[in-house]
XYZ file of C-alpha atoms in Angstrom:
707
model
C -86.204 -6.004 64.352
C -85.526 -3.442 67.108
C -87.488 -0.234 67.204
C -85.449 2.847 66.359
C -85.699 4.288 69.848
C -84.219 1.090 71.378
C -81.045 1.112 69.242
C -77.950 1.696 71.407
C -76.330 5.060 70.674
C -73.100 4.875 68.684
C -70.175 5.751 70.915
C -66.521 4.986 71.483
C -65.804 1.517 72.814
C -62.200 2.245 73.744
C -59.561 4.954 73.768
C -58.817 6.116 70.222
C -55.500 4.736 68.967
C -53.694 7.774 67.552
C -50.804 5.570 66.381
C -48.464 8.060 68.043
C -45.091 6.237 67.724
C -45.638 5.322 64.063
C -47.031 8.725 63.105
C -44.273 10.629 64.903
C -41.607 8.513 63.225
C -43.127 9.127 59.791
C -43.417 12.864 60.478
C -39.867 13.337 61.837
C -41.153 14.395 65.258
C -39.922 11.477 67.394
C -37.411 13.647 69.245
C -40.038 15.895 70.849
C -40.443 15.071 74.529
C -43.773 13.823 75.839
C -46.211 11.437 74.216
C -48.637 13.690 72.374
C -49.285 13.386 68.651
C -47.022 15.855 66.820
C -47.384 16.040 63.036
C -46.122 17.990 60.064
C -48.624 19.460 57.637
C -49.237 18.146 54.115
C -48.451 14.586 55.168
C -50.965 11.783 55.958
C -51.317 10.070 59.314
C -53.486 7.204 60.569
C -55.725 6.717 63.589
C -57.850 3.741 64.622
C -61.313 4.319 66.114
C -63.246 1.501 67.785
C -66.966 2.002 68.380
C -69.368 0.057 70.564
C -71.108 -1.381 67.501
C -71.094 -1.263 63.724
C -72.396 1.696 61.784
C -76.034 1.219 60.770
C -78.056 2.418 57.845
C -78.909 6.079 58.171
C -75.898 6.843 60.386
C -72.914 8.873 59.247
C -69.643 10.044 60.788
C -67.903 13.289 59.857
C -64.519 14.268 61.289
C -63.460 17.856 61.937
C -60.219 19.488 63.042
C -60.619 22.544 65.226
C -57.827 24.901 66.271
C -57.524 25.100 70.051
C -56.245 28.690 70.047
C -59.389 29.862 68.251
C -62.290 27.397 68.592
C -64.188 29.249 65.861
C -61.694 27.924 63.303
C -62.989 24.499 62.213
C -62.083 22.348 59.219
C -64.375 19.555 58.009
C -62.538 16.406 56.931
C -64.402 14.937 53.917
C -64.093 11.209 53.328
C -62.588 11.613 49.850
C -59.016 12.851 49.449
C -58.492 16.022 47.454
C -55.101 17.621 46.942
C -54.584 20.751 48.983
C -57.462 20.197 51.421
C -58.260 18.359 54.651
C -59.567 14.816 54.319
C -60.199 11.708 56.415
C -60.524 8.569 54.306
C -62.065 5.673 56.280
C -61.072 2.036 55.958
C -63.489 -0.314 57.680
C -61.911 -3.235 59.489
C -63.828 -5.428 61.911
C -67.496 -4.488 62.129
C -66.981 -1.813 64.791
C -63.467 -0.534 63.871
C -62.527 2.216 61.398
C -58.994 3.202 60.379
C -58.842 6.786 59.161
C -56.080 8.135 56.941
C -56.122 11.849 57.662
C -54.396 14.425 55.494
C -53.838 18.071 56.311
C -53.152 20.489 53.461
C -49.606 21.848 53.072
C -51.131 25.298 53.650
C -52.824 24.415 56.959
C -52.334 26.698 59.941
C -49.883 25.373 62.484
C -50.888 24.891 66.096
C -52.777 22.558 68.388
C -55.961 20.932 67.068
C -58.864 19.020 68.569
C -60.014 16.102 66.418
C -63.729 15.405 66.706
C -66.238 12.955 65.238
C -69.764 14.218 64.545
C -72.223 11.300 64.471
C -75.569 11.846 62.769
C -78.596 9.592 62.493
C -82.301 9.924 61.921
C -82.782 9.799 65.694
C -80.153 12.217 67.038
C -76.693 13.659 66.545
C -73.677 13.742 68.881
C -70.072 14.883 68.924
C -67.176 12.834 70.274
C -63.664 14.168 70.910
C -61.225 11.687 69.408
C -58.010 13.339 70.554
C -55.631 16.201 70.017
C -52.590 16.803 67.846
C -50.047 19.531 67.127
C -49.443 20.492 63.501
C -46.112 21.983 62.414
C -44.557 23.340 59.219
C -43.101 20.584 57.055
C -39.689 21.015 55.437
C -40.055 17.465 53.999
C -43.196 18.344 51.991
C -42.568 19.710 48.486
C -45.796 21.750 48.555
C -45.032 23.437 51.897
C -43.614 26.975 51.789
C -40.768 25.862 54.072
C -39.767 22.900 51.883
C -36.025 22.267 51.953
C -34.993 19.737 49.297
C -31.637 18.572 50.727
C -31.943 16.102 53.601
C -28.683 16.994 55.396
C -29.835 20.606 55.473
C -33.207 19.627 56.951
C -31.363 17.688 59.651
C -29.182 20.712 60.408
C -31.727 23.508 60.239
C -34.814 21.743 61.668
C -33.650 18.751 63.714
C -30.298 19.836 65.168
C -30.930 20.876 68.775
C -27.535 22.520 69.328
C -25.261 24.830 67.383
C -22.526 27.451 67.340
C -22.830 31.226 67.601
C -19.922 33.376 66.409
C -18.803 36.527 68.220
C -15.716 38.778 68.575
C -14.791 41.055 65.673
C -13.776 40.562 62.066
C -10.093 40.114 62.930
C -10.775 37.902 65.955
C -13.725 35.541 65.531
C -14.664 33.426 68.540
C -17.379 30.815 68.994
C -19.723 29.650 71.711
C -21.909 26.564 71.807
C -25.659 27.083 72.115
C -28.259 24.615 73.341
C -31.342 25.262 71.192
C -33.220 22.409 72.871
C -36.330 22.660 70.697
C -37.358 19.102 71.619
C -36.949 19.488 75.388
C -39.845 19.140 77.823
C -42.414 21.975 77.631
C -40.570 23.867 74.872
C -43.159 23.126 72.173
C -45.952 24.290 74.500
C -44.039 27.485 75.213
C -43.371 28.163 71.526
C -47.096 27.838 70.774
C -47.833 30.108 73.741
C -45.534 32.740 72.225
C -47.933 32.894 69.270
C -50.965 33.041 71.581
C -49.458 35.903 73.617
C -48.725 38.021 70.541
C -50.422 41.348 69.941
C -51.980 39.941 66.783
C -53.627 37.041 68.589
C -54.803 39.133 71.532
C -56.445 41.560 69.105
C -58.105 39.109 66.680
C -57.624 35.418 67.599
C -59.508 33.997 64.605
C -57.678 36.140 62.059
C -54.343 35.358 63.699
C -54.977 31.593 63.589
C -55.942 31.651 59.924
C -52.678 33.466 59.122
C -50.556 30.907 60.949
C -50.416 28.969 57.695
C -47.881 31.492 56.397
C -44.237 31.334 57.594
C -43.785 34.988 56.592
C -46.483 35.977 59.070
C -45.470 33.536 61.819
C -41.777 34.449 61.684
C -42.593 38.159 61.858
C -44.702 37.534 64.963
C -41.798 35.589 66.510
C -39.295 38.377 65.781
C -41.545 40.732 67.771
C -42.344 38.333 70.620
C -38.824 37.183 71.511
C -38.176 40.741 72.740
C -40.559 42.410 75.179
C -40.514 46.031 74.005
C -44.146 46.168 72.877
C -45.741 43.077 74.380
C -45.364 40.367 76.995
C -42.430 38.926 75.083
C -39.681 36.619 76.242
C -36.543 38.700 76.826
C -35.505 42.101 78.173
C -32.520 43.618 76.360
C -29.769 45.209 78.443
C -26.483 46.695 77.216
C -25.768 48.869 80.274
C -23.316 46.571 82.026
C -25.534 46.624 85.109
C -27.442 43.358 85.227
C -28.708 43.542 88.787
C -32.096 41.903 89.190
C -31.454 39.480 86.350
C -28.883 37.328 84.576
C -25.827 38.615 82.764
C -26.614 38.051 79.049
C -23.326 36.207 78.675
C -24.281 33.658 81.316
C -26.873 31.909 79.143
C -25.775 28.684 77.451
C -29.007 28.016 75.610
C -32.662 28.791 75.084
C -34.315 26.161 77.278
C -33.714 27.834 80.646
C -34.898 31.181 79.231
C -38.132 29.842 77.767
C -38.923 27.780 80.862
C -38.314 30.760 83.113
C -40.657 32.848 80.962
C -43.376 30.222 81.388
C -42.771 29.630 85.080
C -43.117 33.339 85.893
C -46.531 33.812 84.254
C -44.965 34.915 80.965
C -43.133 37.858 82.492
C -40.089 38.895 80.413
C -36.795 37.277 81.398
C -33.848 39.510 82.303
C -31.492 39.879 80.389
C -30.530 39.325 76.766
C -28.264 40.750 74.078
C -28.214 40.054 70.360
C -26.866 36.485 70.397
C -29.343 35.542 73.143
C -32.288 36.938 71.153
C -31.021 35.044 68.101
C -30.505 31.789 69.987
C -34.044 31.849 71.379
C -35.510 32.836 68.001
C -33.752 29.909 66.328
C -35.211 27.558 68.936
C -38.758 28.799 68.334
C -38.453 28.658 64.542
C -37.005 25.138 64.487
C -39.495 23.941 67.090
C -42.412 25.083 64.907
C -40.840 23.500 61.816
C -39.322 26.516 60.038
C -35.722 25.790 58.951
C -33.527 28.346 60.693
C -29.939 29.257 61.448
C -28.041 31.825 63.494
C -25.984 34.360 61.510
C -23.300 36.787 62.711
C -22.422 39.984 60.851
C -19.071 41.473 61.846
C -18.669 45.264 61.805
C -22.432 45.554 61.680
C -23.883 49.011 61.056
C -26.813 50.379 63.058
C -28.043 53.194 60.830
C -30.609 55.078 62.913
C -31.479 57.801 60.416
C -31.470 55.666 57.274
C -28.888 57.680 55.309
C -26.498 54.760 54.648
C -23.800 56.551 56.633
C -22.482 55.813 60.126
C -21.008 58.983 61.587
C -18.458 58.760 64.427
C -17.091 61.829 66.230
C -13.845 62.316 68.184
C -12.110 65.192 69.922
C -8.537 66.191 69.120
C -7.116 63.659 71.578
C -8.944 60.766 69.938
C -11.558 60.473 72.678
C -14.956 59.461 71.238
C -17.802 61.975 71.484
C -21.490 61.149 71.827
C -22.836 63.168 68.916
C -24.643 60.488 66.940
C -27.027 57.609 67.570
C -25.347 55.689 64.749
C -22.995 52.889 65.682
C -20.970 50.026 64.286
C -21.181 46.875 66.376
C -18.129 44.607 66.555
C -20.631 41.904 65.715
C -24.375 41.572 65.525
C -26.253 38.283 65.554
C -29.549 37.662 63.789
C -31.379 34.708 62.243
C -32.263 33.426 58.834
C -35.415 31.418 58.212
C -35.939 29.384 55.048
C -39.260 29.756 53.223
C -41.011 30.937 50.087
C -41.934 34.592 49.534
C -45.203 34.414 47.634
C -45.748 38.046 48.626
C -42.610 39.093 46.713
C -42.125 36.475 43.997
C -40.247 33.201 43.700
C -36.915 34.900 42.978
C -36.848 35.986 46.624
C -37.508 32.524 48.068
C -34.943 30.961 50.380
C -33.152 32.516 53.329
C -34.872 35.443 55.041
C -33.339 37.723 57.702
C -35.175 37.790 61.028
C -33.925 39.867 63.956
C -35.564 39.886 67.386
C -33.018 42.257 68.940
C -34.953 45.486 69.632
C -33.016 48.044 67.570
C -35.549 49.966 65.480
C -39.324 49.814 65.087
C -40.929 48.196 62.067
C -44.484 49.420 61.431
C -44.605 50.633 65.011
C -43.237 47.519 66.731
C -39.691 46.456 67.617
C -39.062 43.646 65.146
C -37.154 43.091 61.939
C -37.943 40.942 58.923
C -38.447 38.661 57.260
C -36.120 40.324 54.768
C -35.091 38.404 51.671
C -31.320 37.866 51.616
C -31.525 37.824 47.819
C -33.222 41.243 47.890
C -30.374 42.646 49.997
C -27.744 41.309 47.617
C -29.543 42.768 44.594
C -30.293 46.140 46.226
C -34.081 45.672 46.153
C -34.597 47.781 49.258
C -38.180 48.707 48.380
C -39.483 45.239 49.304
C -41.012 44.042 52.597
C -39.818 43.835 55.294
C -37.174 46.245 56.677
C -34.831 45.883 53.704
C -33.296 49.398 54.028
C -32.189 48.719 57.611
C -30.696 45.314 56.805
C -29.033 46.675 53.656
C -27.334 49.378 55.758
C -26.143 46.795 58.298
C -23.947 45.198 55.652
C -23.299 48.121 53.273
C -23.266 51.515 55.050
C -20.283 53.866 54.890
C -18.335 54.561 58.074
C -17.392 58.243 58.371
C -15.072 59.603 61.082
C -14.998 63.249 62.166
C -12.788 65.280 64.510
C -14.483 68.084 66.407
C -13.177 71.352 67.823
C -15.611 73.154 70.076
C -19.344 72.893 69.490
C -19.580 73.462 65.748
C -16.291 73.048 63.938
C -15.612 69.573 62.618
C -13.213 68.027 60.139
C -13.630 64.853 58.145
C -10.976 62.312 58.974
C -11.913 59.218 57.042
C -14.620 57.535 55.010
C -14.468 53.757 54.948
C -16.720 52.374 52.230
C -15.774 48.726 52.778
C -15.478 48.370 56.542
C -19.048 47.315 57.287
C -20.541 43.854 56.749
C -17.487 41.630 57.163
C -17.099 37.867 57.444
C -20.825 37.142 57.745
C -20.798 33.736 59.427
C -22.940 30.743 60.337
C -22.338 27.157 61.383
C -21.643 24.775 58.503
C -24.080 21.963 57.697
C -23.245 18.803 59.627
C -19.915 20.145 60.924
C -18.731 22.319 63.796
C -17.041 24.673 61.355
C -17.618 28.309 60.429
C -19.143 29.004 57.035
C -18.618 32.449 55.509
C -21.815 33.552 53.736
C -20.838 37.174 53.000
C -21.325 36.588 49.266
C -24.991 35.743 49.960
C -25.516 39.332 51.113
C -23.352 41.301 48.701
C -21.086 41.048 45.701
C -17.334 41.306 46.140
C -16.443 44.565 47.856
C -15.298 47.196 45.355
C -16.356 45.220 42.293
C -18.406 46.849 39.539
C -21.405 44.684 40.391
C -21.245 45.718 44.054
C -21.105 49.389 43.067
C -24.003 48.969 40.655
C -26.122 47.360 43.377
C -25.328 50.175 45.789
C -26.305 52.753 43.172
C -29.550 50.879 42.551
C -30.386 50.762 46.277
C -29.422 54.417 46.739
C -31.714 55.439 43.897
C -34.625 53.434 45.330
C -34.159 55.050 48.749
C -33.400 58.650 47.787
C -34.568 59.010 44.191
C -31.177 60.038 42.873
C -27.807 58.665 41.843
C -25.078 58.827 44.507
C -22.071 61.064 43.842
C -19.249 59.104 42.185
C -17.023 59.458 45.248
C -19.696 58.330 47.673
C -21.476 55.197 48.789
C -23.670 56.938 51.370
C -25.929 59.984 51.267
C -24.299 61.973 54.084
C -20.828 60.782 53.213
C -20.313 62.423 49.813
C -17.911 65.131 50.891
C -16.275 62.922 53.476
C -15.474 60.260 50.909
C -14.130 62.861 48.523
C -11.878 64.261 51.238
C -10.811 60.770 52.225
C -9.899 59.946 48.652
C -7.762 63.054 48.435
C -6.067 62.561 51.804
C -5.222 58.976 50.903
C -2.785 60.411 48.371
C -0.953 62.489 51.006
C 2.451 61.579 52.315
C 2.078 60.341 55.898
C 0.004 57.271 56.745
C -0.243 54.988 59.737
C -1.414 51.642 61.039
C -1.546 49.824 64.354
C 0.217 46.518 64.821
C 0.000 43.971 67.592
C 2.509 41.153 67.571
C 0.522 38.449 69.337
C -2.835 37.772 70.975
C -3.195 38.952 74.556
C -4.990 37.253 77.425
C -6.878 39.178 80.069
C -4.366 39.801 82.864
C -1.480 40.671 80.544
C -0.226 44.096 79.473
C -1.313 45.295 76.028
C 1.706 46.264 73.920
C 0.780 47.986 70.691
C 2.841 49.643 67.985
C 1.746 52.587 65.832
C 3.663 52.482 62.565
C 3.936 55.841 60.764
C 5.259 56.044 57.239
C 6.339 59.056 55.182
C 5.947 58.166 51.500
C 7.490 61.438 50.361
C 11.016 60.910 49.060
C 11.832 64.619 49.224
C 10.397 66.158 52.390
C 10.647 65.371 56.098
C 7.400 65.500 58.088
C 6.678 66.396 61.699
C 3.738 64.463 63.119
C 1.849 65.108 66.363
C 0.086 61.976 67.610
C -2.689 61.684 70.202
C -3.352 58.073 71.161
C -6.402 57.173 73.217
C -7.416 53.735 74.530
C -11.017 53.182 75.632
C -12.979 50.242 76.903
C -15.698 49.383 74.399
C -18.826 47.260 74.451
C -19.373 44.941 71.495
C -22.185 47.203 70.223
C -19.671 49.988 69.575
C -20.357 51.991 72.734
C -17.190 53.483 74.252
C -17.489 53.298 78.031
C -14.351 54.660 79.706
C -11.028 56.154 78.637
C -8.397 53.707 79.873
C -5.213 55.490 78.833
C -4.032 58.378 76.687
C -0.732 59.728 75.406
C 0.510 62.592 73.236
C 3.800 62.446 71.377
C 5.653 64.002 68.435
C 7.788 62.319 65.854
C 9.849 63.509 62.894
C 9.832 61.370 59.782
C 12.598 61.808 57.262
C 11.982 61.302 53.533
C 10.696 57.743 52.894
C 11.169 56.951 56.585
C 9.032 54.636 58.702
C 8.995 54.753 62.497
C 7.361 52.702 65.224
C 5.739 54.338 68.251
C 5.175 51.844 71.095
C 2.105 52.236 73.282
C 1.369 50.163 76.368
C -1.765 49.727 78.451
C -0.969 47.787 81.600
C -3.244 45.270 83.292
C -3.495 47.627 86.262
C -4.730 50.388 83.937
C -7.450 48.457 82.110
C -8.524 45.890 84.738
C -10.723 48.285 86.682
C -12.400 49.655 83.556
C -13.265 46.459 81.721
C -16.311 44.594 82.938
C -15.784 40.948 83.768
C -17.305 39.806 80.495
C -16.241 42.653 78.198
C -12.629 42.472 77.074
C -12.640 44.963 74.200
C -10.152 47.828 74.076
C -10.453 50.355 71.240
C -7.479 52.469 70.144
C -7.662 55.783 68.272
C -4.631 57.688 67.044
C -5.331 61.217 65.769
C -2.322 62.186 63.665
C -1.547 65.761 62.582
C 1.173 65.795 59.949
C 2.408 69.101 58.580
C 1.229 69.948 55.115
C -1.686 67.508 55.016
C -5.087 66.823 56.557
C -5.400 65.221 59.968
C -5.925 61.461 59.734
C -7.177 58.764 62.075
C -5.790 55.294 62.785
C -8.014 52.805 64.631
C -7.834 49.297 66.028
C -9.990 47.189 68.335
C -8.375 44.461 70.419
C -10.286 41.717 72.198
C -8.371 40.278 75.125
C -8.666 36.522 75.225
C -10.309 34.555 78.002
C -8.085 32.252 80.036
C -8.038 28.709 78.636
C -10.809 26.299 79.566
C -11.342 22.850 78.110
C -14.018 20.164 78.191
C -13.308 16.499 77.584
C -15.868 13.714 77.293
C -14.500 10.485 78.750
C -15.078 7.031 77.213
C -17.777 6.134 74.655
C -21.190 7.599 75.484
C -24.047 5.087 75.412
C -27.738 6.006 75.402
C -29.502 5.568 78.766
C -26.209 4.953 80.563
C -24.227 7.473 82.678
C -21.614 9.482 80.816
C -18.687 11.386 82.288
C -17.093 14.713 81.390
C -14.136 16.670 82.737
C -13.542 20.423 82.789
C -10.041 21.888 83.062
C -9.457 25.557 83.882
C -6.179 27.362 84.605
C -5.955 30.565 86.656
C -3.609 32.871 84.692
C -3.494 35.595 87.370
C -1.158 36.087 90.301
C -4.179 36.427 92.571
C -6.695 33.923 93.905
C -9.990 33.354 92.128
C -13.032 33.011 94.388
C -16.814 32.569 94.170
C -16.555 30.302 91.149
C -19.410 28.426 89.498
C -19.454 25.990 86.606
C -22.721 25.733 84.676
C -23.190 22.783 82.311
C -26.022 22.225 79.810
C -26.747 19.769 77.044
C -29.942 18.882 75.200
C -30.833 15.196 75.747
C -27.770 14.919 78.023
C -28.600 16.975 81.118
C -32.074 17.689 82.444
C -32.295 21.449 83.087
C -28.883 22.789 84.243
C -26.004 21.259 86.217
C -24.173 23.664 88.554
C -20.864 22.999 90.319
C -19.536 25.426 92.951
C -15.814 26.200 92.858
C -14.764 27.832 96.144
C -11.332 29.050 95.031
C -8.501 28.560 92.539
C -5.053 29.640 93.703
C -2.732 31.795 91.529
C -1.469 29.865 88.479
C -3.326 26.764 89.695
C -5.163 24.397 87.322
C -8.594 23.089 88.300
C -9.931 19.737 87.077
C -13.564 18.882 87.782
C -15.470 15.820 86.600
C -19.242 15.448 86.295
C -21.827 12.890 85.214
C -24.557 13.272 82.606
C -27.411 11.055 81.386
C -27.918 10.718 77.598
C -31.518 9.884 76.706
C -31.257 10.012 72.894
C -28.776 8.792 70.308
C -26.931 10.951 67.800
C -24.627 13.969 67.830
C -25.243 16.119 70.904
C -23.463 19.032 72.530
C -22.285 19.760 76.066
C -21.734 23.416 76.937
C -19.770 24.784 79.893
C -19.780 28.260 81.417
C -17.404 29.360 84.215
C -17.681 32.569 86.228
C -15.839 33.836 89.314
C -14.814 37.086 90.986
C -12.401 38.059 88.191
C -13.807 36.357 85.098
C -17.310 36.087 83.807
C -18.757 33.622 81.321
C -15.658 31.772 80.183
C -17.158 29.245 77.787
C -16.386 26.090 75.903
C -18.338 23.222 74.359
C -17.777 19.706 73.086
C -19.558 17.408 70.666
C -20.886 14.207 72.213
C -21.679 11.204 70.012
C -24.281 9.065 71.780
C -24.360 5.486 70.492
C -26.730 2.554 70.873
C -26.394 0.181 73.816
C -25.470 -2.934 71.832
C -25.629 -5.240 74.856
C -29.217 -4.270 75.696
C -30.306 -4.385 72.065
């Protein structure tokens, strides 16, 4: 028998077989690029370890998993399986081979791990690194906080790498395609780096890593890190219209280029983003890390800066907007919802949670928002974490209009208690259709239940019951006045006969009606048209007109109002086609009233067609068609085309010019590398138009000949 000191040390005989293809298939991670082992927590996986000899008496092997982001965080893997804990159960094969079935708990921290074997004997001990793996949240595991029981929803909210983001306003909803690209090359590394660059990790790495088991914590970190207000986050927000030094927010077609640029420039913030860009990137990060997520658009979205549930808007006597309040109502605002349990609040608040990375207001000293339980918003539970009062106001605040004379005198024109939080929208599961989820956030507008919820929320925020004529703290008198004035004789509304494309004159009609059957009414009307950003900011007065009209008893009259292309063209930015109309109407014998309408001029038509069946690993072909609607030449054109698993990075095509009324047709090739439903997105910009977008679904099928 050999002496102890002559026994060969136990060591690896070959590279450890991490069973990567089989494990990734079982863990629904096959679509991630690269060849590393990517797993979902709470689910077993197998590895095969081959040593140089068999284990001898007195020798033992213990496996540990150690988080890479904080090497102090180690987890021993006992050889007996116990529910809710790490384990590594060995199965001895040939004399020198061991197959380990390793199980992570469904509450394990996500991130990158080193897997090590600690070998002990009576002679000496040693440590061998077996390999590395990435652990993600697991929507397929019933014990995971992000568990989603319906498979088609898991495929949509975790595995779908493209989607639709809705924009426009509540009367004119448009859509753009978005390339989430969570499985693209380097994206997983960048998403993990986002966590490592957070303020929480920089301050206390070990504490941060231990809290990465909780989707509430992780999602809140992400909502802070996707903007760069307080940290070295991903995106710089810009609503100024001047995007020099960076990219126009509307030029982005997806998250991949943004995240890669952030990484390539030493994690310096990328310029620039607006709400839908922040939401698109946030959705990518959440899905990449395994948290089910979707992008949500709220139309007529309130930004209540002072928390009084009232959005105050001020105008002069001509209808020109005045900058007297930081409150605003955005045509639309885009945020995210993540799906997970709320053990901090109680099971009733599980499910969809609002997350918003757009830097609007600070939350505990940092620009972030959420996670806020959607159920809590619907039920008026605004005293719960996180940021429920702000989100509640976004979908429920009153909108109060005032007319000002001089510095101090002001008159209430209108209180709209139902004009905020309209047509809340997201992409439907498995279909390129819009799903209205307004009833997830609030009960039917004006119903008793909706009023009761508002009263409940008001009482939680202000400790009192709102006045019966009010839905907002500062709006009590305004709503009372509005209720009274609604009973007065003369009323008005704007009407537009058909949609208008950029380049055409805007013809609008103001309809005034005298409901009195006994008295004629003289009405003085000031109409003002202003260019308006989607966040509610009025930029420039485009046109104005003052007129008088006499209405006989029970008479209705139409006042035409035209803004020509020559008038608005120089005031609208190339990617902002919103024109806002105010009509301040002074009718004798009653209070002044306000009529408003926002019109979004349509982009010129652009289409994308995918030619012939698309087969995996074979060239595909697409064709873009664009028509110049103007009587002037378009120059300096560029087509940008993206598509996850279809185009590596970005395809750019230069378009030198398009003559007046000419139609351009351009074909391009793409290379599908994965089967399934994919999305191609196209963006066209030139000297007159900016970010004209379209997208098309691409069904990539198997190559039957090769198979």
